[in-house]
Coordinates of C-alpha atoms and ligand atoms in Angstrom, one line a residue:
M1 CA 32.1 68.9 -17.6
I2 CA 34.7 71.4 -18.8
F3 CA 35.8 74.6 -17.1
K4 CA 35.8 77.6 -19.4
C5 CA 37.2 81.1 -18.7
K6 CA 34.6 83.8 -18.3
N7 CA 37.0 86.3 -19.8
C8 CA 38.5 84.6 -22.8
G9 CA 36.6 81.3 -23.2
G10 CA 39.8 79.2 -22.7
N11 CA 40.1 76.0 -20.8
I12 CA 40.8 76.8 -17.1
V13 CA 42.9 74.3 -15.1
Y14 CA 44.0 74.0 -11.5
D15 CA 47.4 75.5 -11.0
P16 CA 49.5 73.7 -8.3
D17 CA 51.9 76.7 -8.0
R18 CA 49.1 79.2 -7.1
G19 CA 46.9 76.7 -5.5
T20 CA 43.9 78.0 -7.4
M21 CA 42.1 77.8 -10.7
C22 CA 44.0 79.7 -13.4
C23 CA 43.4 80.4 -17.1
P24 CA 46.6 79.5 -19.0
H25 CA 45.5 81.8 -21.9
C26 CA 44.7 85.1 -20.2
E27 CA 46.1 84.4 -16.7
S28 CA 42.7 85.1 -15.0
L29 CA 42.3 83.5 -11.6
D30 CA 39.1 81.8 -10.4
S31 CA 37.2 82.9 -13.5
E32 CA 35.9 79.5 -14.3
D33 CA 32.4 78.6 -15.6
K34 CA 31.5 75.0 -15.2
V35 CA 29.9 73.6 -18.4
L36 CA 28.1 70.4 -17.7
S37 CA 27.4 67.8 -20.3
T38 CA 27.2 64.1 -20.4
E39 CA 28.1 64.3 -24.1
Y40 CA 31.7 64.7 -23.1
M41 CA 31.8 61.0 -22.6
T42 CA 31.7 60.7 -26.4
T43 CA 32.7 64.1 -28.0
C44 CA 34.9 67.0 -26.9
G45 CA 32.9 69.9 -25.4
N46 CA 35.3 72.3 -27.0
C47 CA 36.0 71.1 -30.6
G48 CA 33.6 68.3 -31.1
A49 CA 36.2 65.7 -31.8
P50 CA 35.4 62.1 -30.8
M51 CA 36.8 61.2 -27.4
E52 CA 36.7 57.4 -27.4
G53 CA 40.5 57.1 -27.7
A54 CA 40.9 59.2 -24.5
I55 CA 38.3 57.4 -22.4
S56 CA 38.6 53.9 -21.0
T57 CA 36.5 51.9 -18.6
F58 CA 37.8 53.7 -15.5
T59 CA 38.6 57.2 -16.8
S60 CA 37.1 60.0 -14.8
A61 CA 39.1 62.9 -16.2
T62 CA 40.9 63.2 -19.5
K63 CA 42.2 65.4 -22.3
C64 CA 40.9 65.8 -25.8
P65 CA 43.4 64.3 -28.2
N66 CA 42.5 66.9 -30.8
C67 CA 42.5 70.3 -29.0
G68 CA 44.0 69.5 -25.6
T69 CA 40.9 70.6 -23.6
Y70 CA 40.7 68.9 -20.2
A71 CA 37.3 67.3 -19.3
V72 CA 36.0 65.8 -16.1
L73 CA 33.4 63.1 -16.8
D74 CA 30.2 64.2 -14.9
E75 CA 28.9 60.7 -14.3
R76 CA 32.2 59.5 -12.9
V77 CA 32.5 62.0 -10.1
E78 CA 29.0 61.7 -8.9
G79 CA 26.9 59.3 -6.8
E80 CA 28.7 56.1 -6.0
Y81 CA 31.8 57.5 -7.8
Q82 CA 32.0 60.8 -6.0
P83 CA 35.2 60.9 -4.0
E84 CA 35.0 62.0 -0.4
L85 CA 38.5 63.5 -0.4
I86 CA 41.1 64.8 -2.8
L87 CA 44.7 65.8 -2.3
P88 CA 45.3 68.5 -4.9
F89 CA 48.6 68.6 -6.9
K90 CA 51.3 70.6 -5.2
V91 CA 54.1 69.8 -7.6
S92 CA 53.6 71.6 -11.0
K93 CA 54.4 70.0 -14.3
Q94 CA 57.6 72.1 -14.6
E95 CA 58.7 71.0 -11.1
A96 CA 58.0 67.3 -11.8
I97 CA 60.2 67.6 -15.0
A98 CA 62.9 69.2 -12.8
F99 CA 62.7 66.4 -10.3
L100 CA 63.1 63.8 -13.1
K101 CA 66.0 65.7 -14.6
D102 CA 67.7 66.0 -11.2
E103 CA 67.5 62.3 -10.6
F104 CA 68.6 61.1 -13.9
K105 CA 71.0 63.7 -15.4
N106 CA 74.1 62.0 -14.0
R107 CA 73.1 58.4 -14.4
I108 CA 75.1 56.4 -17.0
F109 CA 72.2 54.3 -18.1
T110 CA 70.1 57.3 -19.1
P111 CA 69.6 57.3 -22.9
L112 CA 70.0 60.7 -24.5
T113 CA 66.4 61.1 -25.4
F114 CA 65.2 60.3 -21.9
L115 CA 65.7 63.8 -20.7
S116 CA 64.9 65.6 -24.0
K117 CA 62.4 68.4 -23.8
A118 CA 60.1 66.7 -26.3
S119 CA 59.9 63.5 -24.3
L120 CA 59.6 65.2 -20.9
N121 CA 56.8 67.4 -22.1
K122 CA 54.6 64.4 -22.5
I123 CA 54.4 64.0 -18.7
E124 CA 50.8 64.1 -17.4
G125 CA 49.3 64.4 -14.0
T126 CA 46.8 61.9 -12.9
Y127 CA 44.6 61.4 -9.9
V128 CA 44.9 57.8 -8.6
P129 CA 41.9 56.4 -6.8
F130 CA 42.6 55.2 -3.2
F131 CA 40.7 53.8 -0.3
M132 CA 41.8 55.0 3.1
Y133 CA 40.7 52.6 5.8
D134 CA 39.9 53.2 9.4
Y135 CA 40.3 50.2 11.6
D136 CA 40.1 49.5 15.3
T137 CA 42.4 46.6 16.4
D138 CA 42.5 44.5 19.5
T139 CA 45.7 42.5 20.1
D140 CA 46.4 39.7 22.6
Y141 CA 50.0 38.6 22.7
Y142 CA 51.6 35.8 24.8
G143 CA 55.3 35.1 24.7
T144 CA 58.1 33.7 26.8
G145 CA 61.2 35.7 27.5
T146 CA 64.5 34.5 28.9
K147 CA 67.1 36.3 31.0
V148 CA 70.5 34.7 31.2
R149 CA 72.9 35.3 34.1
S150 CA 76.3 33.7 34.3
W151 CA 79.1 33.8 36.8
S152 CA 82.3 31.8 37.9
S153 CA 82.9 30.3 41.3
G154 CA 85.3 27.6 42.6
G155 CA 86.6 27.0 39.2
Y156 CA 83.2 26.4 37.7
R157 CA 81.2 28.5 35.3
Y158 CA 77.5 28.8 36.1
T159 CA 74.7 29.8 33.8
E160 CA 71.2 30.6 35.1
T161 CA 68.3 31.0 32.7
S162 CA 65.1 32.5 34.0
Y163 CA 61.8 32.3 32.1
Y164 CA 59.2 35.0 32.1
D165 CA 55.7 35.1 30.8
I166 CA 55.1 38.1 28.6
R167 CA 51.6 39.3 28.0
R168 CA 50.5 42.3 26.0
K169 CA 47.0 43.6 25.4
M170 CA 46.8 46.5 23.0
E171 CA 44.0 48.4 21.6
T172 CA 45.0 50.5 18.6
D173 CA 43.0 52.7 16.2
F174 CA 44.4 53.1 12.7
D175 CA 43.1 56.0 10.7
M176 CA 43.5 56.5 6.9
V177 CA 45.5 53.4 6.0
P178 CA 46.0 53.9 2.2
V179 CA 45.4 51.2 -0.5
D180 CA 45.4 52.2 -4.2
A181 CA 42.3 51.2 -6.1
S182 CA 43.8 51.3 -9.6
D183 CA 44.8 48.2 -11.6
Y184 CA 46.8 50.3 -13.9
M185 CA 49.1 51.6 -11.2
E186 CA 51.2 48.7 -10.1
D187 CA 51.0 48.1 -6.4
D188 CA 54.8 48.1 -5.9
Y189 CA 55.1 51.5 -7.6
M190 CA 52.3 53.0 -5.5
D191 CA 53.7 51.6 -2.3
L192 CA 57.1 53.2 -3.1
L193 CA 55.5 56.5 -4.0
E194 CA 54.1 56.8 -0.5
P195 CA 54.0 58.3 1.9
Y196 CA 51.8 61.3 1.3
N197 CA 51.0 63.9 3.9
Y198 CA 47.4 62.9 4.4
K199 CA 46.7 65.9 6.5
E200 CA 46.4 67.9 3.3
L201 CA 43.5 65.8 2.0
R202 CA 40.4 68.0 1.6
G203 CA 36.8 67.7 0.6
F204 CA 36.4 66.7 -3.0
E205 CA 35.7 69.4 -5.6
D206 CA 35.4 68.5 -9.3
K207 CA 37.2 71.6 -10.5
L208 CA 40.5 70.5 -8.9
M209 CA 40.6 67.7 -11.5
S210 CA 40.7 70.1 -14.4
G211 CA 44.1 69.9 -16.0
F212 CA 44.7 66.3 -15.1
Y213 CA 43.8 62.8 -15.9
G214 CA 41.9 60.7 -13.4
E215 CA 40.4 57.3 -12.6
I216 CA 37.5 56.0 -10.7
Y217 CA 38.2 53.1 -8.3
N218 CA 38.6 49.9 -10.3
K219 CA 37.3 47.6 -7.5
P220 CA 35.0 48.2 -4.5
E221 CA 36.6 48.8 -1.2
E222 CA 35.6 45.4 0.1
E223 CA 37.8 43.7 -2.4
L224 CA 40.9 45.7 -1.4
E225 CA 40.6 45.7 2.4
D226 CA 43.0 42.7 2.7
R227 CA 45.9 44.9 1.6
A228 CA 45.0 47.4 4.4
K229 CA 44.9 44.5 6.9
V230 CA 48.4 43.3 5.9
K231 CA 49.8 46.8 6.5
I232 CA 48.0 47.0 9.8
K233 CA 49.2 43.6 10.9
G234 CA 52.8 44.7 10.1
A235 CA 52.4 47.8 12.2
V236 CA 50.9 45.8 15.1
D237 CA 53.8 43.4 15.0
T238 CA 56.3 46.3 15.2
L239 CA 54.4 48.0 18.1
I240 CA 54.3 44.8 20.1
N241 CA 58.0 44.1 19.5
Q242 CA 58.9 47.6 20.5
S243 CA 57.1 47.2 23.8
I244 CA 59.2 44.2 24.8
S245 CA 62.8 44.8 25.9
G246 CA 65.3 43.6 28.4
Y247 CA 65.3 39.9 27.6
S248 CA 68.0 37.7 26.2
S249 CA 65.5 36.0 23.9
V250 CA 61.8 36.2 23.2
K251 CA 59.6 33.5 21.8
Q252 CA 56.0 34.3 20.7
N253 CA 53.5 31.7 21.9
S254 CA 50.4 33.2 20.5
M255 CA 49.1 36.5 19.0
N256 CA 45.6 37.2 18.2
V257 CA 44.8 40.4 16.3
S258 CA 41.1 41.2 15.8
M259 CA 40.4 44.0 13.4
S260 CA 37.1 45.8 12.9
K261 CA 36.6 48.2 10.1
K262 CA 35.0 51.5 10.9
K263 CA 35.1 53.2 7.5
A264 CA 36.7 53.3 4.0
H265 CA 37.2 56.8 2.6
Y266 CA 37.3 57.1 -1.2
A267 CA 40.1 59.6 -2.0
L268 CA 42.2 60.8 -5.0
L269 CA 45.9 61.3 -4.8
P270 CA 48.1 63.1 -7.3
V271 CA 50.8 61.4 -9.4
W272 CA 52.8 62.6 -12.4
E273 CA 53.5 60.0 -15.0
Y274 CA 56.2 59.9 -17.5
V275 CA 56.1 57.0 -20.0
Y276 CA 59.4 56.6 -21.9
S277 CA 59.6 54.4 -24.9
Y278 CA 62.9 52.7 -25.5
H279 CA 63.7 50.0 -28.0
G280 CA 60.0 49.3 -28.4
K281 CA 59.2 49.0 -24.7
D282 CA 57.5 51.4 -22.4
Y283 CA 59.1 52.4 -19.1
K284 CA 56.9 54.1 -16.6
F285 CA 58.2 56.8 -14.2
H286 CA 56.2 58.4 -11.5
V287 CA 56.6 61.5 -9.4
N288 CA 54.6 62.0 -6.3
G289 CA 52.4 65.0 -7.0
Q290 CA 52.7 66.3 -3.5
T291 CA 56.3 65.4 -2.4
G292 CA 58.2 65.1 -5.6
K293 CA 59.5 61.7 -4.9
V294 CA 60.6 59.8 -8.0
V295 CA 59.9 56.1 -8.7
G296 CA 60.6 54.2 -11.8
R297 CA 62.1 51.2 -13.6
T298 CA 65.1 52.0 -15.7
P299 CA 65.6 50.6 -19.2
V300 CA 68.9 48.9 -18.4
A301 CA 68.4 47.8 -14.8
T302 CA 67.1 44.3 -14.0
G303 CA 63.5 45.3 -14.0
Q304 CA 63.2 46.0 -10.3
V305 CA 61.3 49.1 -9.3
V306 CA 63.5 51.5 -7.5
A307 CA 62.7 54.6 -5.5
Y308 CA 65.3 57.4 -6.2
G309 CA 66.4 60.2 -4.1
A310 CA 64.0 60.6 -1.2
T311 CA 64.2 58.1 1.6
V312 CA 62.0 55.0 1.3
F313 CA 60.2 55.0 4.6
A314 CA 59.9 51.8 6.5
M315 CA 56.3 50.5 6.9
V316 CA 56.2 51.4 10.5
S317 CA 57.0 55.1 9.9
I318 CA 54.2 55.3 7.3
I319 CA 51.7 53.8 9.6
G320 CA 53.2 55.6 12.5
L321 CA 52.0 58.9 11.1
M322 CA 48.5 57.8 11.3
I323 CA 48.4 55.8 14.5
R324 CA 46.5 56.8 17.5
L325 CA 47.1 54.7 20.5
A326 CA 43.8 54.3 22.3
L327 CA 45.1 52.4 25.2
A328 CA 48.7 51.8 26.4
F329 CA 50.1 48.4 27.1
V330 CA 49.0 46.5 30.2
Ligands
ZN1 ZN1 41.1 83.3 -19.9
ZN2 ZN1 38.7 69.0 -28.4

């Protein structure tokens, strides 16, 4: 499908600044006509140019390489591929460019062309597929804590060590634990781009994708749930540890975490992508399309992915936003 302006026939896109559909040609708001056609999988609905170069196995939204018209692929936002939720872009293209400029203008490694207008204008927004998992967990923890008391008497120094059984039973519901479902987006990039404010997720509407690229999930949710479980286990560990205090030392004897999945929500999250070519190599930079956080791998650094500017939240604070404690500690 493509979205055409009722007034001028131009390609209408979603405008993150206004938070609504906008025609970039005549500035009309919400004047879109949805033009459906499965042919957009092969040819552009506006100029008729072949689209194969712009569509890969997982593409759900793309741009015509010839005329620049944005198309959403009907069959890839319907049925099993229809997302339940979408987080619309909040950061506009111009803002994303400004965030990149801000981060890199004073860095000595930045090659001159990195921040040139021509390079930066190639930045594109893309909706990355995610699964958001809801899990109930049940944790049984046994440990031994010690308390050490020492004193002097009659020229001797005495130390007394007392041992305590520590038991924790915790039931915790986790809602919307995010795992990206795109092979193209490297996991470490995506984890660094988080967190998003998931409260702003809303029911999916195909028109919100107009103006951006997009992907369907590359793997079914069953194949990705282990990554959610690792995140949840980390959060459970932290919660248990936070509940134990006042001991000189603590030894864990056993911990059993049983997890039962309630639901996996298919969602799309917004990311700006800037691919910078330097000495024959591509370097990818991403800007969180909601918060403006910048993540990338610089041409001269050691190849490690680094998050710039915004604080990298610890795992517990990410999960902490989504946690609902069903039952306190006993
Ligand atoms: Zn128009
Ligand atoms: Zn075209």
